[in-house]
Coordinates of C-alpha atoms in Angstrom, one line a residue:
X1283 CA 77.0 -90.0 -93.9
X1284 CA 78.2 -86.7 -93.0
X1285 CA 74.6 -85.4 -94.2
X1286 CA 72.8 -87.6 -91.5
X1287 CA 75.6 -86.8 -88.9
X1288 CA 74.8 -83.1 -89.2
X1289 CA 70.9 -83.8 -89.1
X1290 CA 71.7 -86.0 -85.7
X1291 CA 73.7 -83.1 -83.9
X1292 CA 70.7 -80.8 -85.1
X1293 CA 68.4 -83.0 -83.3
X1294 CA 70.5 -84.5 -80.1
X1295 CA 71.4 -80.3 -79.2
X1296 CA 67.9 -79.5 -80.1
X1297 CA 66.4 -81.4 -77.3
X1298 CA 69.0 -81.6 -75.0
X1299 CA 69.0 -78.0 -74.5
X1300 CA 65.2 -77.6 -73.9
X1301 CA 64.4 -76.8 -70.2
X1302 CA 62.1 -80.2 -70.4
X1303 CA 65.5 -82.0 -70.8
X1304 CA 67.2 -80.5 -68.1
X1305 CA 64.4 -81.2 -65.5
X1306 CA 63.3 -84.4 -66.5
X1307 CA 67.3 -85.8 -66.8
X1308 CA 69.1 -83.7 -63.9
X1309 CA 66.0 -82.5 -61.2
X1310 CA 64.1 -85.9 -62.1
X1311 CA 66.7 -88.3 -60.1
X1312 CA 68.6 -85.6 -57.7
X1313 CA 65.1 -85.3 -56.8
X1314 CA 64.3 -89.3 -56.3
X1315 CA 67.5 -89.6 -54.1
X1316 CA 66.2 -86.8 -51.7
X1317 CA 62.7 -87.9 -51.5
X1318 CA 64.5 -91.4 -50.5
X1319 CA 67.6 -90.7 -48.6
X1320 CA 66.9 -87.3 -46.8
X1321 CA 63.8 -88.8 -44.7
X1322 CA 66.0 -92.2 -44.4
X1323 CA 68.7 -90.0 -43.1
X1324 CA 66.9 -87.8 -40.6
X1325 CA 64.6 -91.4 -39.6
X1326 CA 68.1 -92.6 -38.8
X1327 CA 69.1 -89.6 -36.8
X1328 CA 66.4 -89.8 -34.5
X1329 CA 66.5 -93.5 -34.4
X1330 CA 70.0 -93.1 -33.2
X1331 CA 68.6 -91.7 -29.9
X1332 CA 65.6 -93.5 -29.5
X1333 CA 68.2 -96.5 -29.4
X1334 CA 70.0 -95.0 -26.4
X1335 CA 68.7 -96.5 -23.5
X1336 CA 69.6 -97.6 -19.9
X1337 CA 69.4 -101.4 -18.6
X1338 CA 69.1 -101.5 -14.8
X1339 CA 69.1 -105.5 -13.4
X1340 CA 68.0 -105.9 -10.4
X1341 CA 68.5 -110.2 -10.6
X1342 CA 71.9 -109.9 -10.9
X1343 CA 71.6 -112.5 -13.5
X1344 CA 69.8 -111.2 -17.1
X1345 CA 72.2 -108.3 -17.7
X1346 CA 74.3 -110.3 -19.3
X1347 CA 72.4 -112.1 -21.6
X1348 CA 70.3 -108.8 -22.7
X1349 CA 72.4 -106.9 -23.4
X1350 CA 74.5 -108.3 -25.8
X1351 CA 71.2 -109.2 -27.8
X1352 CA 69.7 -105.8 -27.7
X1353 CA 72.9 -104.6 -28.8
X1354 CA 73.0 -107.4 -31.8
X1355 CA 69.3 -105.6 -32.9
X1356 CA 71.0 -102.2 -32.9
X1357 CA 70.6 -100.5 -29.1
X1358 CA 73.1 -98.7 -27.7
X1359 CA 73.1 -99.9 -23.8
X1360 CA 74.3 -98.4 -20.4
X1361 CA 74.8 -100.4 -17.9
X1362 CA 73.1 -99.3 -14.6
X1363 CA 74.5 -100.9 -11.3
X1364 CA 71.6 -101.1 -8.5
X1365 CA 72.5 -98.9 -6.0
X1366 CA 74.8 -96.7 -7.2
X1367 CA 74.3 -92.9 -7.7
X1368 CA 73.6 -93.8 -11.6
X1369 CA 70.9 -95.6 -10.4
X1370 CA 69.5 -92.3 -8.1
X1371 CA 70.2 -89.7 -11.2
X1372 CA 68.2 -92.1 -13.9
X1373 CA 65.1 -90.6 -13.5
X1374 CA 66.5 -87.3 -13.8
X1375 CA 68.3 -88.2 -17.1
X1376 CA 64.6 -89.7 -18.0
X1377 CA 62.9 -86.2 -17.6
X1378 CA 66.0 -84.3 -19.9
X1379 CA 65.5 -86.9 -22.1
X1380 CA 69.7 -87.6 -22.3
X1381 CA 68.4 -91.3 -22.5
X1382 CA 65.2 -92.5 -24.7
X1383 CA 64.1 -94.9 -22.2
X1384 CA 65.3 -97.6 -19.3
X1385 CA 64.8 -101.2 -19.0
X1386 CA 63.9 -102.6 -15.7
X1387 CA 64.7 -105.9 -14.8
X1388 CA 63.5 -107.8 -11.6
X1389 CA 62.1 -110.9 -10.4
X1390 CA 59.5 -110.6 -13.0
X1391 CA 61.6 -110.6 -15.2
X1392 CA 63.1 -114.0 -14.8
X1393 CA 60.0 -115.4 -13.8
X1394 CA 57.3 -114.4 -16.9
X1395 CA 59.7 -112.1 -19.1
X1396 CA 58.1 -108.9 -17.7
X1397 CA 60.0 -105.8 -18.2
X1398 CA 59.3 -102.7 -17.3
X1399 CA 59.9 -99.5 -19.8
X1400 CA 60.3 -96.0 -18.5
X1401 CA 60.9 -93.1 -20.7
X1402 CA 59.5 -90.3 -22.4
X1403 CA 57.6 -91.9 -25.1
X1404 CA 57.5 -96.1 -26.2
X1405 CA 59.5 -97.8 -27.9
X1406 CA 58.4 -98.4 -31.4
X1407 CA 56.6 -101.9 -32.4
X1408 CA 59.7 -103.7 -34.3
X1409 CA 61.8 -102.3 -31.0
X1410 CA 59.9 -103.3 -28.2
X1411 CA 59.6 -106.8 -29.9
X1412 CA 63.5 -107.0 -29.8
X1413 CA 63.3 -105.9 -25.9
X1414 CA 60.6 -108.6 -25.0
X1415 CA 62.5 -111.3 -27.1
X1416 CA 65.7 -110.6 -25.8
X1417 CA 64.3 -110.6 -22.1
X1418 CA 62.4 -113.9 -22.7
X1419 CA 65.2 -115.4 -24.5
X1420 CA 67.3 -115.2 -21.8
X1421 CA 65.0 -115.6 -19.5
X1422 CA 64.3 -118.8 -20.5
X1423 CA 67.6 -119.5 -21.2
X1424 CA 68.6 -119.1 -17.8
X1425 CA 65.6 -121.4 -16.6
X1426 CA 66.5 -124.2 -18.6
X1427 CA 69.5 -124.1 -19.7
X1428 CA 72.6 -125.3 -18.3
X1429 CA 76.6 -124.4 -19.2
X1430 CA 77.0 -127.0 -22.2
X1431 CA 72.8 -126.8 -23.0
X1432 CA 73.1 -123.1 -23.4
X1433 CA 74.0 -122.6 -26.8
X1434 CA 71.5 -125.1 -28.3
X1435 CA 68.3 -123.4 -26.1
X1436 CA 69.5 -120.3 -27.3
X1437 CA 69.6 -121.5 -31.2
X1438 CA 66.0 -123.0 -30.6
X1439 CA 64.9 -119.9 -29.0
X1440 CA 66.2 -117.8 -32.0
X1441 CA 63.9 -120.3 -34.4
X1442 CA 66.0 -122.6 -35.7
X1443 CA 67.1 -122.3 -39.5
X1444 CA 65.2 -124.1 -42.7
X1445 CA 68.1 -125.1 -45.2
X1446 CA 66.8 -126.4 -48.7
X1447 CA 68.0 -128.0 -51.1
X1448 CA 66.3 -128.3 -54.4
X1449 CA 66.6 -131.5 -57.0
X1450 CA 67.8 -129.4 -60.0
X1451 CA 71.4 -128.6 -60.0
X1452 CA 70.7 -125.4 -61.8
X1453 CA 68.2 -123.9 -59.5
X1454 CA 69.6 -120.6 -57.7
X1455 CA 69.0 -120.1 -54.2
X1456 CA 65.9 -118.0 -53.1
X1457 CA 68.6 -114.8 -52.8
X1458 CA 69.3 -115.4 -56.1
X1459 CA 66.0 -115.8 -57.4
X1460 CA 64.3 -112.7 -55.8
X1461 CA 67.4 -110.4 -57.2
X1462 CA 66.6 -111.8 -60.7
X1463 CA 62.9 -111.4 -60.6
X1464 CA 63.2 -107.8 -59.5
X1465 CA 65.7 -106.9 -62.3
X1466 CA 63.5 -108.6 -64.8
X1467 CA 60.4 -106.4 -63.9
X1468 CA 62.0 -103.5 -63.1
X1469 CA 64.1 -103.5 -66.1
X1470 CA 61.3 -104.7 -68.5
X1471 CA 59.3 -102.0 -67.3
X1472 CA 62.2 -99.6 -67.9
X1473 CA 62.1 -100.8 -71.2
X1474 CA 58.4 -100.2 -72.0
X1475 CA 58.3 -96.5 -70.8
X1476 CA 61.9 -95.3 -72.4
X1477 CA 60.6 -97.6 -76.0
X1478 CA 56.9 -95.2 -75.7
X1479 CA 58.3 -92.3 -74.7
X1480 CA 61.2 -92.1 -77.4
X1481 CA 59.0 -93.2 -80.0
X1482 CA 56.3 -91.1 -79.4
X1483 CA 59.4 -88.2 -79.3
X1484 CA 60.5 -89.1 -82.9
X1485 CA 57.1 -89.1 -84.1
X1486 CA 56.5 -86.1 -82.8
X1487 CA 59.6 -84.7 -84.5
X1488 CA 58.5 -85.8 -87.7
X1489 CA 55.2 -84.8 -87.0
X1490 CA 56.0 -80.9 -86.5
X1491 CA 58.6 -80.7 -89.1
X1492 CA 55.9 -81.9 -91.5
X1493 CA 52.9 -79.8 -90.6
X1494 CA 55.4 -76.8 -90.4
X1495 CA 56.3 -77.3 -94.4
X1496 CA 60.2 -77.5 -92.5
X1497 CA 60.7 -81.0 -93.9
X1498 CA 59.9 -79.5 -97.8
X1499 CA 62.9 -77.3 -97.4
X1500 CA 65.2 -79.6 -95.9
X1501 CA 64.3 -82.7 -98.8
X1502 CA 65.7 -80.0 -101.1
X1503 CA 68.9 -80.8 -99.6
X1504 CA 69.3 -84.0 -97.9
X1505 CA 67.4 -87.6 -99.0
X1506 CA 64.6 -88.7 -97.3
X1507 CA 66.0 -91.4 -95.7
X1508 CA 68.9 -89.6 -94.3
X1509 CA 66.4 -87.1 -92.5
X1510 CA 64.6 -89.9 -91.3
X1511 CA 67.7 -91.7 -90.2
X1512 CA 69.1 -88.4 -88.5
X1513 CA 66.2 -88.0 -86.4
X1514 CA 66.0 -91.7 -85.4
X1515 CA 70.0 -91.6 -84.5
X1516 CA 69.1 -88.1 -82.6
X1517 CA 66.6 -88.8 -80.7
X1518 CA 68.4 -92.0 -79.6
X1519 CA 71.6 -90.2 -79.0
X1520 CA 69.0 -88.2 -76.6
X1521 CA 67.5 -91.2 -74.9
X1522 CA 70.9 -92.4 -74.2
X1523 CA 72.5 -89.6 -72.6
X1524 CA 69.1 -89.7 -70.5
X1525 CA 69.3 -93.5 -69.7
X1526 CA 72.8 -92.6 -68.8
X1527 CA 72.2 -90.3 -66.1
X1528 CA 69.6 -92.6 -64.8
X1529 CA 71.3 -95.4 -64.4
X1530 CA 73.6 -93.4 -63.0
X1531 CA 71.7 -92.1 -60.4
X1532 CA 70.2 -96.0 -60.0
X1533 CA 74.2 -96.7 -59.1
X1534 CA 74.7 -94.2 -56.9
X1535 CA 71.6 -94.9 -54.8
X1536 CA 72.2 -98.4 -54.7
X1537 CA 76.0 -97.9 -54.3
X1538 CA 76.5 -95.2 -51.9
X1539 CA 73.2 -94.1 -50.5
X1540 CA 71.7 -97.4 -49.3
X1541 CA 75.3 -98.9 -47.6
X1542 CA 75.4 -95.4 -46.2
X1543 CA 72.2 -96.0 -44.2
X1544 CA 72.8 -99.5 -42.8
X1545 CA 75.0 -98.6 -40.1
X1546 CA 71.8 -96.3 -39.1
X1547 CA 69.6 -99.2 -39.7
X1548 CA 70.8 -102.9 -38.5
X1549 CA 67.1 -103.9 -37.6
X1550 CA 66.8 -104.1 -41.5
X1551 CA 68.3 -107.6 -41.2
X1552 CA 68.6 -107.7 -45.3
X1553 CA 69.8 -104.1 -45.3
X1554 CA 73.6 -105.5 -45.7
X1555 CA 72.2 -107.7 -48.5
X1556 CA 71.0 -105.2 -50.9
X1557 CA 73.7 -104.8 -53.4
X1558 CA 73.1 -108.3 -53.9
X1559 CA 69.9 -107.2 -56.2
X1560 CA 71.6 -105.2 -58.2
X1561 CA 72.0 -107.1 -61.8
X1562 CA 74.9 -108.8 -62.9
X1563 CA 77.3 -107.3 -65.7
X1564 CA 75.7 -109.7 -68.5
X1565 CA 72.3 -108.7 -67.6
X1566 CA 73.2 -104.9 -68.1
X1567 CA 74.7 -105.2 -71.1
X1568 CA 72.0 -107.4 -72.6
X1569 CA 69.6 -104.9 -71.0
X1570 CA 71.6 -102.2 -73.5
X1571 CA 71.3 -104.3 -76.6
X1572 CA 67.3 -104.6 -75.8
X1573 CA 66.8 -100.9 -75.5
X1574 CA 69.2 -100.3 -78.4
X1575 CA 67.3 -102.5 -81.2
X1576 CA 64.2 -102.0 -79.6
X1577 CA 64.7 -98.4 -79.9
X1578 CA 65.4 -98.4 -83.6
X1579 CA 62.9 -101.1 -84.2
X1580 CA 59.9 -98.8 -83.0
X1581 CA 61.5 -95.3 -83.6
X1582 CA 61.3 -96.6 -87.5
X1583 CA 57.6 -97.6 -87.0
X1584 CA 56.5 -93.6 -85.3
X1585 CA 58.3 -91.9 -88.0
X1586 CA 56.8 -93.8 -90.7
X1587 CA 53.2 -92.9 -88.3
X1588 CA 54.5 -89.3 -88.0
X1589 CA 54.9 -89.0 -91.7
X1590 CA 51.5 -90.3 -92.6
X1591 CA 49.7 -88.0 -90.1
X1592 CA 49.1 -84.1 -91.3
X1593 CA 47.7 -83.4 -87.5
X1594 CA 48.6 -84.3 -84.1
X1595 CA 44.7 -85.8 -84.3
X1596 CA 45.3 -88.0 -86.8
X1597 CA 48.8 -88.9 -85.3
X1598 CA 47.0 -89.9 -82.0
X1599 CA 44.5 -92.3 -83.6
X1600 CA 47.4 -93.5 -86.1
X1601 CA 49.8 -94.8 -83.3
X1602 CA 47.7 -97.3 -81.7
X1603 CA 48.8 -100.4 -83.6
X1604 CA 52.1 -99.1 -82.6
X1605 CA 52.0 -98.7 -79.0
X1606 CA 49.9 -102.0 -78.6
X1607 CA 53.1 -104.1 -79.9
X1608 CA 54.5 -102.1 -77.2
X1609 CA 51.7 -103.0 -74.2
X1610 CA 51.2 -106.5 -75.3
X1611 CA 54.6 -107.5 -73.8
X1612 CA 53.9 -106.0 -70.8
X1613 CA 50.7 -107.6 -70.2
X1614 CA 52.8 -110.5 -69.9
X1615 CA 55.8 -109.6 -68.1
X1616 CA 54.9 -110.7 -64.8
X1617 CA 53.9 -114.6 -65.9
X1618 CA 56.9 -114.9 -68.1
X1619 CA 59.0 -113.4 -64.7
X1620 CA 57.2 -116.2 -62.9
X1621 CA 57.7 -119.2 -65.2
X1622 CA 60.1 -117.6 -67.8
X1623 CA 60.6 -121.5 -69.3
X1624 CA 56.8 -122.2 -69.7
X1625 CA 55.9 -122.3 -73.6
X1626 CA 54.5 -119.1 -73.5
X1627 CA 56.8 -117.2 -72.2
X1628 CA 59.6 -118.9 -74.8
X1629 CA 57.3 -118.3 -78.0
X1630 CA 56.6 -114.6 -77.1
X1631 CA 60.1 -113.7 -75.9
X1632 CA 60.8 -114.8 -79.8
X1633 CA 58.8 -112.6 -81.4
X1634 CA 60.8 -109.8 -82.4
X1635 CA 58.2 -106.7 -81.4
X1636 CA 58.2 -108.0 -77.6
X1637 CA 61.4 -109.5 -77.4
X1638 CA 63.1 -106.2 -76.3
X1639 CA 61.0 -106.0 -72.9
X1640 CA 59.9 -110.3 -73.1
X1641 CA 63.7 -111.8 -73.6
X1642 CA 65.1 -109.3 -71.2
X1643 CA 63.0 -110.3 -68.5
X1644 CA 63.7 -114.2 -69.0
X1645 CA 67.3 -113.5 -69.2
X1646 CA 67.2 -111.4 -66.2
X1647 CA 65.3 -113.6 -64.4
X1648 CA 67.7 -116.5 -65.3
X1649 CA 65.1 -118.7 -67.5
X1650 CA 66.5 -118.4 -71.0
X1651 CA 70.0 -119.9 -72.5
X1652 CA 72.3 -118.3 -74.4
X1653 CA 71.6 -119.4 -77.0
X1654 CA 68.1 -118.3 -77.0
X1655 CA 69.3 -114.6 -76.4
X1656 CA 71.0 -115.2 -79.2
X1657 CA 68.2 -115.9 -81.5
X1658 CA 66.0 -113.3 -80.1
X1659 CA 69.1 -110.8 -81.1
X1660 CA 69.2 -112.1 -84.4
X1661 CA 65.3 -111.9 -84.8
X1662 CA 65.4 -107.9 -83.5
X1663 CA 68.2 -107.6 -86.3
X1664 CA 66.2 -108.5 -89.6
X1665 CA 63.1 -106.7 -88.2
X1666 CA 64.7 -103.9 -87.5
X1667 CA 66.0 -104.1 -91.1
X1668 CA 62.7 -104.9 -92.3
X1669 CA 61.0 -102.2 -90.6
X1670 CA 63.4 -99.7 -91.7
X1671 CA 62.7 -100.8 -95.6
X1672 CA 59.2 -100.6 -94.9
X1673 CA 59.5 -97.3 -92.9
X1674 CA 61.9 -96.0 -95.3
X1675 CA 59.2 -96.1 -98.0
X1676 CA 56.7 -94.3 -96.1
X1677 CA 58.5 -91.6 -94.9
X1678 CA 60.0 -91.1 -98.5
X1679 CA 56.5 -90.2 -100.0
X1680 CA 54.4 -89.9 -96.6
X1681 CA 56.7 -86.7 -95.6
X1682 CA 55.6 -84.6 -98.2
X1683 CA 52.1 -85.8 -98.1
X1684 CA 48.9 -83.2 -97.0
X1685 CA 45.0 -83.8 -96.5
X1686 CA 44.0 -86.6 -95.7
X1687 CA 45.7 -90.0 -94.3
X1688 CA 46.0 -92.7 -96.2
X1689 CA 44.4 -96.2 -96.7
X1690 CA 45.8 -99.6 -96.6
X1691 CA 46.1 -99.6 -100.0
X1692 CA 48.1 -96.2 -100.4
X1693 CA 50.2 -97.6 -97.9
X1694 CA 50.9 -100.5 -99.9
X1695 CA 51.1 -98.3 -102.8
X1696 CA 53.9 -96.3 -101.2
X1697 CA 55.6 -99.2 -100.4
X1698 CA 56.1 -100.4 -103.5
X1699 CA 56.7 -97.1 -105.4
X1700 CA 58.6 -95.3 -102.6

């Protein structure tokens, strides 16, 4: 093993020292966070001041039932006595823009739920619906509403709540629900690009040790199994250490950059919510064993592709079958998400070519049992130790093989023989 440990470190510092690496690993996500937070942050800025605004009440009697509710949808409010030298500077704090806009409340007001805005520029949509529903709220509040009524107008004014509750003791609550179906598709979908793009990245590997007559010097040394073992363990040393720093990044944006923003944002009324999508422990760790076996399992199929091929033509044409046991799953990602217990989505998520991305999605969305992850693990297990036998063969006789690629029936040949 210390042959194929030596062939692994080869390959792992090979790659992860290539400028490609470094880009696609380091720049790839710092880069993600800024395009997200930096506009988010300076949006927030600036919504900070358009929030600032002045409430002048000339009824004597909506003040103070607007204010607290503009202040509930984020605003930041001055109180602004009528008649008062506050009242006679307003318009001049208006002009310098110290404030982004004042709220006038009269007669109207309390009559229709008219309100008058003054300021350099309007209030956004989602911000001057808060204004005219926290005016007409307690507008009509105060019409109809009396000491011990007040509360229950103002809970039918706000809409009311829906409450459900579902027949089947195991059904999650919407919350739940939505959290699972976006870890099932964004993780499934994870799983689909990292299984093409590491695969392809071992068969290429193969590929250019072959047609560069490297591999004939190295057989002279090592077996062919332990090259093609090496370069399957390296290039999945490399896909971890890049999966790594993505999910790392994931975490961080989810951890730190999204809680950091709410206090900026409260008229994002799920913005306090949103570490509630991120997956549960299990899910992650089930999400590792997918990408792990279905790494292996495909890796084994492009190297056996890479050493058939004796061009990156042939290799092109030859890794179709390949990537289609990859694409099929997919396809049906979003049906299985929706009804991961239909029929379908149970017999697919058992085949072990889709199970990596299938079962992962019905686990994640919370439609499979244990014990059905289970047998999906145990399924990945022998095809992975089927494929590598299979694999194994080609590569043995495929890696040294030039002209033209073979037929079924060399293929078979090799199989046996190899």
């Amino acid at each position: 093993m210390r042959t194929v440990f030596v062939i692994v470190a080869r390959e792992y510092l090979q790659r992860v020292r290539t400028k490609s690496f470094i880009i696609s690993t380091i720049a790839a996500p710092i880069l993600m966070l800024a395009l997200l937070l930096i506009p988010a942050w300076m949006g927030a800025r600036s919504a900070i001041s358009e929030r600032e605004i002045a409430v002048l009440d000339r009824t004597g009697v909506l003040a103070d039932g607007v204010i607290p509710r503009l202040e509930s949808a984020g605003f930041r409010i001055e109180r602004i006595e009528p008649g008062t030298a506050a009242e006679d500077s307003l318009e001049i704090r208006l002009e310098e823009k110290d404030l982004a806009g004042a709220l006038y409340l009269d007669q109207a007001s309390l009559d229709r739920g008219h309100v008058l805005w003054r300021g350099d520029e309007g209030p956004s949509t989602l911000r001057g619906i808060s204004i005219q529903q926290a005016v007409t709220g307690t507008a009509l509040t105060n019409l109809l509403g009396t000491t011990e009524q007040g509360p229950a107008i103002a809970a039918l004014l706000a809409g009311g709540e829906l409450e459900i509750q579902t027949l089947s003791e195991d059904d999650r609550d919407s919350m739940d629900r939505a959290a699972g179906m976006a870890a099932a598709f964004i993780g499934a979908f994870f799983l689909y690009m990292v299984l093409l793009i590491y695969g392809t990245m071992v068969l290429r590997a193969v590929l250019e040790e072959k047609t560069g007559r490297i591999a004939e010097v190295m057989l002279s040394s090592v077996r062919p199994w332990q090259l093609m073992l090496g370069k399957v363990m390296g290039v999945g040393a490399v896909g971890l250490t890049q999966l790594g720093v993505w999910i790392g990044s994931i975490l961080l944006l989810f951890g730190l950059g999204i809680p950091a923003m709410i206090p900026f944002l409260p008229e994002i009324p799920m913005a306090d919510q949103i570490n509630q999508f991120l997956p549960e422990l299990g899910v992650f760790a089930f999400f590792v064993v997918c990408f792990l076996l279905g790494y292996f399992l495909y890796a084994s199929l492009f190297a056996a592709v890479g050493a058939m091929c004796s061009s990156e033509e042939e290799a092109q044409q030859m890794q179709v079958p390949v990537v289609m046991l990859v694409v099929v799953p997919i396809v049906f990602v979003m049906p299985i998400i929706e009804d991961p217990g239909s029929t379908l989505a149970v017999v697919l998520s058992q085949i072990p070519f889709f199970a990596p991305i299938l079962m992962f999605a019905r686990v994640a969305a919370g439609g499979a049992a244990v014990w059905e992850a289970a047998i999906s693990v145990v399924g990945m297990v022998l095809a992975l130790f089927a494929t590598a036998w299979v694999a194994g063969r080609i590569y043995r006789v495929g890696i040294l093989m030039q002209g033209k690629r073979p037929t079924l029936p060399e293929l078979w040949r090799w199989v046996r023989e190899g």
